[in-house]
Coordinates of C-alpha atoms in Angstrom, one line a residue:
Chain A
M1 CA -0.2 0.2 0.1
M2 CA 3.1 2.2 0.5
E3 CA 4.1 2.3 -3.4
D4 CA 5.2 5.6 -4.9
R5 CA 2.3 6.2 -6.7
A6 CA 0.3 6.7 -3.7
K7 CA -0.2 10.3 -4.7
T8 CA -0.6 10.6 -8.1
P9 CA -3.8 10.9 -9.5
T10 CA -5.4 8.2 -11.5
R11 CA -6.2 8.1 -15.4
F12 CA -10.1 7.3 -14.9
L13 CA -12.5 6.8 -17.7
L14 CA -12.4 9.1 -20.7
G15 CA -8.8 10.4 -19.4
A16 CA -10.4 12.4 -16.9
T17 CA -8.2 12.6 -13.8
V18 CA -9.3 11.8 -10.6
P19 CA -7.8 11.9 -7.2
E20 CA -7.0 8.4 -5.9
S21 CA -9.1 9.2 -2.7
A22 CA -12.3 9.6 -4.5
L23 CA -11.9 5.8 -6.0
P24 CA -13.4 4.0 -2.8
W25 CA -16.4 6.2 -3.3
L26 CA -16.6 6.2 -7.2
G27 CA -16.1 2.3 -6.7
T28 CA -19.2 1.9 -4.2
L29 CA -21.7 4.0 -6.5
A30 CA -20.6 2.2 -9.5
A31 CA -21.2 -1.2 -7.8
I32 CA -24.4 0.4 -6.3
A33 CA -25.3 1.8 -9.7
L34 CA -24.6 -1.2 -11.8
V35 CA -26.7 -3.6 -9.5
D36 CA -29.4 -1.2 -9.7
L37 CA -29.5 -1.3 -13.6
A38 CA -29.0 -5.0 -13.3
V39 CA -32.4 -5.3 -11.6
R40 CA -34.3 -2.6 -13.3
I41 CA -33.6 -3.9 -16.5
G42 CA -34.8 -7.4 -15.4
M43 CA -31.2 -9.4 -15.3
L44 CA -32.2 -9.6 -11.5
P45 CA -35.3 -10.7 -10.2
A46 CA -36.5 -7.8 -8.5
A47 CA -38.6 -10.2 -6.3
F48 CA -35.4 -11.4 -4.8
F49 CA -33.3 -8.6 -5.5
P50 CA -34.8 -4.8 -4.6
P51 CA -32.3 -2.4 -6.4
P52 CA -29.8 -1.0 -3.9
S53 CA -31.3 2.3 -4.1
V54 CA -34.9 1.2 -3.1
M55 CA -32.7 -0.6 0.1
F56 CA -31.5 2.8 1.1
V57 CA -34.7 4.5 1.0
T58 CA -36.2 1.7 3.3
L59 CA -33.2 1.8 5.3
G60 CA -33.8 5.9 5.9
A61 CA -37.6 5.2 6.4
L62 CA -36.7 2.5 9.3
L63 CA -34.4 4.8 10.7
G64 CA -37.6 6.8 11.8
T65 CA -39.0 3.9 13.4
A66 CA -39.0 3.4 17.0
S67 CA -38.8 -0.5 16.6
F68 CA -35.5 -0.2 14.7
W69 CA -33.7 1.8 17.3
H70 CA -35.3 -0.7 20.1
G71 CA -33.6 -3.6 18.0
L72 CA -30.4 -1.9 17.4
W73 CA -30.2 -0.8 21.2
D74 CA -31.1 -4.6 22.2
T75 CA -28.4 -6.0 19.8
L76 CA -25.8 -3.0 21.0
W77 CA -26.0 -3.3 24.9
T78 CA -25.9 -7.2 24.8
W79 CA -22.9 -7.2 22.3
A80 CA -21.3 -4.9 25.0
A81 CA -22.0 -6.8 28.0
S82 CA -21.1 -10.2 26.6
L83 CA -17.7 -8.4 25.2
G84 CA -16.7 -6.9 28.6
A85 CA -17.7 -10.4 30.6
A86 CA -15.6 -12.1 28.3
A87 CA -12.4 -9.3 28.5
V88 CA -12.6 -9.7 31.9
L89 CA -12.4 -13.3 31.9
G90 CA -10.1 -13.7 29.0
I91 CA -7.4 -11.4 30.2
A92 CA -7.8 -12.6 33.9
L93 CA -7.2 -16.3 32.9
G94 CA -4.7 -15.4 30.3
V95 CA -2.4 -13.4 32.3
G96 CA -2.7 -16.1 34.7
M97 CA -1.8 -19.1 32.0
G98 CA 0.7 -16.6 30.5
A99 CA 2.5 -16.1 33.7
S100 CA 2.4 -19.6 35.4
R101 CA 4.0 -22.4 33.9
Y102 CA 1.5 -24.8 35.8
L103 CA -1.6 -22.8 35.2
Y104 CA -0.7 -22.9 31.3
A105 CA 0.4 -26.9 31.5
S106 CA -2.7 -28.1 33.3
L107 CA -5.3 -25.8 31.2
R108 CA -3.5 -26.3 27.7
L109 CA -5.3 -29.2 26.7
V110 CA -9.0 -28.0 28.1
V111 CA -8.5 -25.0 26.2
E112 CA -7.1 -27.0 23.1
F113 CA -10.4 -29.0 23.0
L114 CA -12.9 -26.4 24.1
R115 CA -11.7 -24.0 21.7
P116 CA -12.8 -25.4 18.2
I117 CA -16.2 -26.3 19.5
P118 CA -18.4 -24.1 17.3
S119 CA -20.0 -22.0 20.1
V120 CA -23.2 -22.1 18.2
A121 CA -23.5 -25.9 18.5
L122 CA -24.5 -25.0 22.0
I123 CA -27.2 -22.8 21.3
P124 CA -29.8 -25.6 22.1
A125 CA -28.3 -26.6 25.4
V126 CA -27.8 -22.8 26.2
I127 CA -31.6 -22.0 25.6
L128 CA -32.8 -25.2 27.3
V129 CA -30.8 -24.3 30.3
I130 CA -31.2 -20.7 30.6
G131 CA -34.2 -19.7 28.6
V132 CA -35.0 -17.9 25.7
D133 CA -33.9 -14.4 26.9
F134 CA -31.3 -11.8 26.9
G135 CA -29.2 -14.0 29.4
S136 CA -28.4 -16.7 27.2
K137 CA -27.8 -14.5 24.5
I138 CA -25.1 -12.8 26.5
F139 CA -23.8 -16.0 27.7
L140 CA -23.1 -17.4 24.9
A141 CA -21.7 -14.7 23.0
A142 CA -19.3 -13.9 25.6
F143 CA -18.4 -17.7 25.7
A144 CA -17.4 -17.3 22.0
A145 CA -15.6 -14.1 22.6
F146 CA -13.4 -15.6 25.7
W147 CA -11.2 -17.7 23.8
P148 CA -9.5 -15.3 21.0
I149 CA -9.1 -13.1 23.8
L150 CA -7.8 -15.6 25.8
I151 CA -5.6 -16.9 23.5
Q152 CA -4.7 -13.8 22.2
T153 CA -3.2 -12.8 25.8
I154 CA -1.4 -15.8 26.6
Y155 CA 0.8 -15.3 23.6
G156 CA 1.3 -11.4 24.6
M157 CA 2.4 -12.8 27.4
H158 CA 4.7 -15.2 26.0
D159 CA 5.9 -12.7 23.8
V160 CA 7.4 -10.4 26.6
E161 CA 11.0 -9.8 26.1
P162 CA 13.0 -12.0 28.3
Q163 CA 15.6 -9.0 28.7
A164 CA 12.7 -6.6 29.9
M165 CA 11.6 -8.7 32.8
D166 CA 15.2 -9.7 33.6
T167 CA 16.1 -6.0 33.7
A168 CA 13.0 -5.3 35.9
R169 CA 14.0 -8.6 38.1
A170 CA 17.6 -7.3 38.5
Y171 CA 16.3 -4.1 39.5
G172 CA 14.4 -5.5 42.7
M173 CA 10.8 -4.5 41.0
P174 CA 8.6 -6.6 43.1
G175 CA 6.6 -9.4 41.0
R176 CA 3.3 -7.5 41.1
D177 CA 4.9 -4.6 39.4
R178 CA 6.5 -6.7 36.6
L179 CA 3.4 -8.0 35.8
L180 CA 1.2 -5.0 35.9
R181 CA 4.0 -2.2 34.7
V182 CA 6.6 -4.6 32.3
A183 CA 4.4 -7.9 31.0
L184 CA 0.9 -6.4 30.8
P185 CA 1.9 -3.0 28.6
S186 CA 4.1 -5.3 26.5
A187 CA 1.4 -7.8 25.8
S188 CA -1.3 -4.9 25.4
P189 CA -1.6 -4.9 21.5
Y190 CA -1.9 -8.8 21.4
V191 CA -4.8 -8.1 23.7
G192 CA -6.1 -5.5 21.5
T193 CA -6.2 -8.0 18.5
G194 CA -7.9 -10.5 21.3
I195 CA -10.8 -7.8 22.0
R196 CA -11.1 -7.0 18.2
I197 CA -11.6 -10.4 17.1
G198 CA -13.8 -10.9 20.5
S199 CA -16.1 -8.1 19.3
A200 CA -16.6 -9.6 16.0
V201 CA -17.0 -12.9 17.4
A202 CA -19.3 -11.6 20.0
L203 CA -21.7 -9.8 17.3
I204 CA -21.8 -12.8 14.9
I205 CA -23.2 -14.9 18.1
V206 CA -25.8 -12.3 19.1
V207 CA -27.0 -11.8 15.8
T208 CA -27.5 -15.3 15.3
M209 CA -29.3 -16.3 18.8
E210 CA -31.5 -13.2 17.8
I211 CA -32.3 -14.8 13.8
V212 CA -32.4 -18.8 15.0
V213 CA -33.8 -18.4 18.3
G214 CA -35.8 -14.8 18.3
I215 CA -34.4 -13.0 21.0
P216 CA -35.3 -9.1 20.3
G217 CA -32.7 -7.2 18.6
L218 CA -31.5 -6.5 14.9
G219 CA -31.4 -10.2 13.8
E220 CA -35.3 -10.7 15.0
L221 CA -36.2 -7.5 13.0
I222 CA -34.4 -9.5 9.7
L223 CA -36.2 -12.6 10.8
Q224 CA -39.6 -10.9 11.2
A225 CA -39.0 -8.9 7.9
R226 CA -38.2 -12.2 6.0
Q227 CA -41.3 -14.2 7.4
G228 CA -43.3 -11.2 6.5
A229 CA -42.1 -11.4 3.0
N230 CA -40.9 -7.7 3.1
V231 CA -37.8 -8.1 0.9
E232 CA -36.9 -4.5 0.8
R233 CA -37.2 -4.5 4.4
T234 CA -34.8 -7.6 4.8
Y235 CA -32.4 -6.4 2.9
A236 CA -32.3 -2.6 4.6
L237 CA -31.9 -4.5 7.8
I238 CA -29.0 -6.4 6.5
L239 CA -27.3 -3.3 5.2
A240 CA -27.9 -2.0 8.8
A241 CA -26.5 -4.9 10.6
G242 CA -23.3 -4.6 8.1
L243 CA -22.7 -1.1 8.5
L244 CA -23.0 -2.1 12.4
G245 CA -20.1 -4.2 11.9
M246 CA -18.2 -2.0 9.9
S247 CA -18.5 1.1 12.4
L248 CA -17.4 -1.4 15.5
N249 CA -14.3 -2.6 13.3
L250 CA -13.5 1.1 12.3
G251 CA -14.3 2.2 16.3
F252 CA -11.8 -0.5 17.8
A253 CA -8.9 0.1 15.2
R254 CA -9.3 3.9 16.2
L255 CA -9.5 3.2 19.8
E256 CA -6.2 1.1 19.7
A257 CA -4.5 3.5 17.9
R258 CA -5.3 5.8 20.4
L259 CA -4.4 4.0 23.6
L260 CA -1.5 2.5 22.0
F261 CA 0.1 5.0 20.6
W262 CA 3.3 4.6 22.6
H263 CA 3.9 0.8 21.8
P264 CA 6.6 0.4 19.2
S265 CA 4.0 -1.7 17.0
H266 CA 1.7 1.7 16.8
R267 CA 4.3 4.3 16.6
K268 CA 4.5 6.1 13.7
D269 CA 8.3 5.8 12.5
T270 CA 8.2 1.8 12.5
R271 CA 4.7 1.2 10.7
Chain B
M1 CA 14.9 -30.5 39.7
K2 CA 14.7 -29.1 36.1
R3 CA 13.5 -32.7 35.2
N4 CA 11.0 -33.0 38.1
G5 CA 9.6 -29.5 37.1
R6 CA 8.9 -30.8 33.3
T7 CA 7.3 -34.4 34.6
V8 CA 5.5 -32.4 36.4
L9 CA 3.9 -29.8 33.7
I10 CA 3.5 -32.7 31.7
A11 CA 1.4 -34.9 34.4
L12 CA -0.6 -31.7 34.9
E13 CA -1.8 -31.1 31.0
I14 CA -2.3 -34.8 30.6
A15 CA -4.2 -35.0 33.8
T16 CA -6.3 -32.1 34.1
P17 CA -8.7 -33.0 31.1
F18 CA -9.2 -36.2 32.4
V19 CA -9.7 -34.8 36.0
L20 CA -12.5 -32.3 34.6
V21 CA -14.5 -35.2 32.8
T22 CA -14.4 -37.3 36.0
L23 CA -15.6 -34.7 38.2
Y24 CA -18.4 -33.9 35.7
A25 CA -19.4 -38.2 36.0
L26 CA -19.0 -37.8 39.6
W27 CA -21.2 -34.6 39.7
A28 CA -23.8 -35.7 37.2
A29 CA -24.5 -39.4 38.0
P30 CA -26.2 -39.2 41.5
R31 CA -28.0 -36.0 40.6
D32 CA -30.0 -37.4 37.7
S33 CA -30.1 -33.9 36.4
F34 CA -32.5 -33.3 33.6
F35 CA -30.3 -30.9 31.6
F36 CA -27.2 -32.4 32.7
P37 CA -27.6 -36.1 32.7
P38 CA -25.0 -38.6 33.9
L39 CA -22.0 -39.2 31.1
G40 CA -23.0 -42.9 30.8
E41 CA -26.4 -41.9 28.8
I42 CA -24.4 -39.4 26.8
L43 CA -21.8 -41.9 25.9
A44 CA -24.5 -44.4 25.0
A45 CA -26.3 -41.8 22.8
L46 CA -23.1 -41.2 20.9
R47 CA -22.4 -44.4 20.7
A48 CA -25.7 -45.7 19.3
D49 CA -27.0 -42.7 17.1
W50 CA -23.9 -40.7 16.2
F51 CA -21.6 -43.6 15.3
G52 CA -24.5 -45.5 14.2
E53 CA -26.7 -45.0 11.3
R54 CA -26.3 -41.2 11.7
I55 CA -22.7 -41.3 10.1
L56 CA -23.9 -41.5 6.6
S57 CA -27.5 -39.9 7.4
D58 CA -26.5 -36.7 9.4
I59 CA -22.6 -36.5 9.7
W60 CA -21.8 -37.0 6.2
P61 CA -24.2 -34.4 4.5
S62 CA -23.1 -31.8 7.0
I63 CA -19.3 -32.8 6.3
R64 CA -20.1 -32.2 2.5
R65 CA -21.8 -29.3 2.6
I66 CA -18.8 -27.3 4.8
L67 CA -16.1 -29.3 2.2
L68 CA -18.0 -28.0 -0.8
G69 CA -19.1 -24.4 0.1
F70 CA -15.4 -24.1 1.6
S71 CA -13.7 -25.0 -1.6
L72 CA -16.1 -23.2 -3.6
S73 CA -15.4 -19.7 -1.8
A74 CA -11.6 -20.8 -1.6
I75 CA -11.0 -21.0 -5.4
L76 CA -13.1 -18.1 -5.8
A77 CA -12.0 -15.8 -3.1
V78 CA -7.8 -16.5 -4.2
G79 CA -8.6 -15.6 -7.7
L80 CA -10.7 -12.9 -6.9
G81 CA -8.1 -11.6 -4.6
F82 CA -5.3 -11.8 -6.8
A83 CA -7.3 -9.9 -9.4
L84 CA -7.6 -7.4 -6.5
G85 CA -4.3 -7.5 -5.2
L86 CA -2.2 -7.0 -8.3
S87 CA -4.3 -4.0 -9.6
R88 CA -4.2 -0.8 -7.2
R89 CA -7.0 1.0 -8.6
A90 CA -9.3 -2.1 -8.5
R91 CA -8.0 -2.6 -4.8
I92 CA -8.8 0.8 -3.9
A93 CA -12.0 1.1 -5.3
T94 CA -13.4 -1.9 -4.3
A95 CA -11.8 -1.7 -0.4
P96 CA -15.2 -0.5 1.1
L97 CA -17.5 -3.3 -0.6
V98 CA -15.1 -6.1 0.8
E99 CA -14.9 -4.2 4.1
F100 CA -18.4 -4.2 4.2
F101 CA -19.1 -8.0 3.7
R102 CA -16.5 -8.6 5.7
A103 CA -18.2 -6.7 8.5
L104 CA -21.5 -8.1 8.1
P105 CA -22.6 -10.5 10.8
P106 CA -22.6 -13.7 8.4
P107 CA -25.7 -15.1 10.2
A108 CA -27.7 -11.8 8.7
L109 CA -27.2 -13.7 5.1
L110 CA -29.4 -16.5 6.2
P111 CA -32.9 -15.0 5.9
L112 CA -31.5 -13.8 2.7
T113 CA -30.4 -17.4 1.4
I114 CA -33.6 -18.7 2.4
L115 CA -35.4 -16.1 0.6
V116 CA -33.6 -16.1 -2.8
L117 CA -32.5 -19.8 -3.0
G118 CA -35.0 -21.7 -0.5
V119 CA -33.6 -24.3 2.2
G120 CA -31.9 -27.1 -0.2
D121 CA -28.6 -28.6 -0.3
V122 CA -27.6 -26.0 -2.9
A123 CA -28.8 -23.0 -0.7
K124 CA -26.5 -24.2 2.3
V125 CA -23.2 -24.7 0.3
L126 CA -23.7 -21.0 -1.4
L127 CA -24.5 -19.7 1.7
I128 CA -21.3 -21.3 3.2
A129 CA -19.4 -20.3 0.1
L130 CA -20.6 -16.6 0.5
V131 CA -19.6 -16.2 3.9
C132 CA -16.4 -18.0 3.7
L133 CA -15.4 -15.7 0.6
F134 CA -14.7 -12.7 2.4
P135 CA -12.0 -13.6 5.0
I136 CA -9.9 -15.5 2.4
L137 CA -10.3 -12.3 -0.2
Q138 CA -9.1 -9.9 2.6
N139 CA -6.3 -12.0 3.7
T140 CA -5.2 -12.6 0.0
I141 CA -5.2 -8.9 -1.0
A142 CA -3.3 -8.4 2.1
G143 CA -0.8 -11.1 1.4
I144 CA -0.3 -10.0 -2.2
T145 CA 0.1 -6.2 -1.2
G146 CA 2.3 -7.1 1.7
I147 CA 4.7 -8.5 -0.7
D148 CA 8.6 -6.8 -0.6
P149 CA 8.1 -4.9 -3.6
T150 CA 12.3 -5.2 -4.0
L151 CA 11.3 -9.0 -4.3
R152 CA 9.0 -8.7 -7.5
E153 CA 11.2 -5.5 -9.1
T154 CA 14.4 -8.2 -8.8
A155 CA 12.4 -11.1 -10.3
R156 CA 11.2 -8.8 -13.2
M157 CA 14.8 -7.5 -13.4
Y158 CA 15.9 -11.3 -14.1
G159 CA 13.5 -11.3 -16.9
I160 CA 11.1 -13.9 -15.3
T161 CA 8.0 -14.0 -17.3
R162 CA 4.7 -12.7 -15.7
R163 CA 3.4 -16.2 -15.1
G164 CA 6.6 -17.3 -13.4
E165 CA 6.3 -13.8 -11.3
L166 CA 2.6 -14.9 -10.1
L167 CA 3.6 -18.3 -9.8
H168 CA 7.0 -18.4 -8.0
V169 CA 7.1 -14.9 -6.2
V170 CA 3.6 -13.9 -5.7
L171 CA 1.8 -16.8 -4.7
P172 CA 4.3 -18.3 -2.3
G173 CA 4.6 -14.8 -0.6
A174 CA 1.2 -14.6 -0.1
L175 CA 0.5 -18.2 1.1
P176 CA 1.0 -17.4 4.7
A177 CA -1.7 -14.8 4.5
I178 CA -4.0 -17.0 2.4
F179 CA -3.7 -19.6 5.0
A180 CA -4.7 -17.1 7.6
G181 CA -7.8 -16.9 6.0
L182 CA -8.4 -19.9 5.2
R183 CA -8.4 -21.0 8.9
T184 CA -11.0 -18.2 9.7
S185 CA -13.2 -19.2 7.0
L186 CA -13.4 -22.8 8.0
S187 CA -14.7 -22.2 11.5
L188 CA -17.2 -19.6 9.9
A189 CA -18.0 -22.4 7.5
V190 CA -18.6 -24.7 10.5
I191 CA -20.8 -21.8 12.1
M192 CA -23.0 -21.4 9.1
M193 CA -23.5 -25.3 8.5
V194 CA -24.9 -25.9 11.7
I195 CA -27.3 -22.6 11.9
S196 CA -28.6 -23.1 8.5
E197 CA -29.3 -27.0 9.6
F198 CA -31.0 -25.2 12.6
V199 CA -33.2 -23.1 10.5
A200 CA -34.6 -25.2 8.3
A201 CA -33.0 -28.8 7.2
S202 CA -33.9 -32.5 6.7
N203 CA -30.9 -33.9 8.1
G204 CA -27.2 -32.9 9.3
I205 CA -25.5 -32.9 12.7
G206 CA -27.5 -29.3 13.7
F207 CA -30.8 -30.9 12.5
G208 CA -30.2 -33.8 14.4
I209 CA -29.2 -31.6 17.8
W210 CA -32.4 -29.5 16.9
Q211 CA -34.5 -32.2 16.8
A212 CA -33.3 -34.1 20.1
K213 CA -33.5 -30.5 21.5
R214 CA -37.3 -30.3 20.5
L215 CA -37.8 -33.9 21.8
F216 CA -36.2 -33.3 24.8
D217 CA -33.8 -35.9 24.4
I218 CA -30.8 -34.2 26.4
P219 CA -28.3 -36.7 26.0
L220 CA -28.7 -37.2 22.1
M221 CA -28.4 -33.4 22.2
W222 CA -25.2 -33.2 24.1
S223 CA -23.8 -36.2 22.3
G224 CA -24.6 -34.2 18.8
I225 CA -22.7 -31.3 20.5
I226 CA -19.5 -33.5 21.5
I227 CA -19.8 -34.8 17.8
L228 CA -19.6 -31.2 16.5
G229 CA -16.8 -30.3 18.8
I230 CA -15.1 -33.2 17.6
L231 CA -15.6 -32.3 13.9
G232 CA -14.4 -29.0 14.6
Y233 CA -11.4 -30.3 15.9
I234 CA -10.7 -32.8 13.3
L235 CA -11.3 -29.8 10.2
N236 CA -9.3 -27.8 12.0
M237 CA -6.1 -29.9 12.7
A238 CA -6.6 -31.1 9.1
L239 CA -6.0 -27.6 7.8
L240 CA -3.3 -27.0 10.0
Q241 CA -1.7 -30.2 8.7
I242 CA -1.8 -29.1 4.9
E243 CA -0.8 -25.5 6.1
S244 CA 2.5 -27.2 7.9
R245 CA 3.2 -29.2 4.7
V246 CA 2.5 -26.5 2.1
L247 CA 4.4 -23.8 4.1
A248 CA 7.1 -26.1 5.1
W249 CA 9.8 -23.7 3.6
H250 CA 8.5 -20.7 5.1
R251 CA 10.2 -19.8 8.2
G252 CA 7.5 -18.1 10.4
A253 CA 5.0 -21.0 9.3
R254 CA 5.3 -22.7 12.4
K255 CA 4.5 -19.4 14.3
A256 CA 1.6 -18.7 11.8
A257 CA 0.3 -22.2 12.5
E258 CA -0.3 -21.7 16.2

């Protein structure tokens, strides 16, 4: 991406020059226009594919309804609650397993066996035991988001430079400070990556529970729109779900860059 | 002292899973809880049902859906990723679209494919393929753009043909990243297989689990969940094996495979 052509304008259709910063907009608009056209001239069946312009209009109309904001809120707060729980537990256990060889050895195989279980496989068990409510949604999403955070934290703890730890020890830093002020900061980019992956996973599980089980949220609205054969609304809500996912990703990337500006992996001159 | 320490570590590693399973068995056996049945009942259901006729009637259809959808998307995504990775303008122009579909929670597409394609096998395979496409695509693009430009320029300077450059410089350079995408997508493939079978299917592991839940056959439900765990584990291991073989030359291969 760092090629030297980065700043030069690009020749576009008919020899007109456009700055490269406009390309993403042009590309997106062109794709939308193309699909729109394909539907309107009948290449794609309009019964299944509403023209993208109609999707945006429908989404705009949805923004004015209370049910949309209720659904969005239910998705968002359950996502945040489960990610928070997963982060607290994942980081705590990850730091423990990263710092103690004995804890690591005892739990390694357990983690190796539990991690690949597709968390959605637990949906029937969770709704039987906890019930069809927000609790089961939060539990399962937290369960799923827990693993990447745990694994990344362990990696991060194992990747702490031994010299840094030795230096701290040589200067007589007590164990608690070595953990909190040397190991943990050094592992923080890994933890950040874990939380970013965990956030995406938690959103996937939250939406899955809403769609498969019918717990209130954006996913349930999609389910209802589909069951009511309201094609435009189905697409508009899926569009909203994608935009939500995108903003969460972007938000985390920004947050990470802001919080970890001091870490070598985020410093400008090393990037 | 040192050897003693290692023996303790290995013993801990092997013993803990057994201890946990035994604890569950001891905890569940006298209780006869409805939702957490004794271990013996779960294992009996595992043996009688899942390792009986369900191997052909449910387990195989699920595996086939995963493999078909996953391979289809791998081929498409690597091809498309090459096209976008090699053309800077195309890559920049399509970046928001790729980003959007990558961020879209995949299950949101389930109602859509049911609407457009129905609930048959084709719909499930295409859904899996659609969902798996974007992580592989994004990683392929990142892998290609991450190749040191000097490498490609050197290759070109030595008069290597365009085809040779793609095959011997670009493809190997991008492979570690492509495999990272394949691993992400494989777990997504399992997820989509399961939930599409939960929602609408007439066979498959997910269907079996859902049916067991509806009939309150709790041991059968848990044993099905165990089957899915084993399947996820085996698929993951298989991909890691292929990866470590294909990337044996790559210094960071072991690190990337973990």
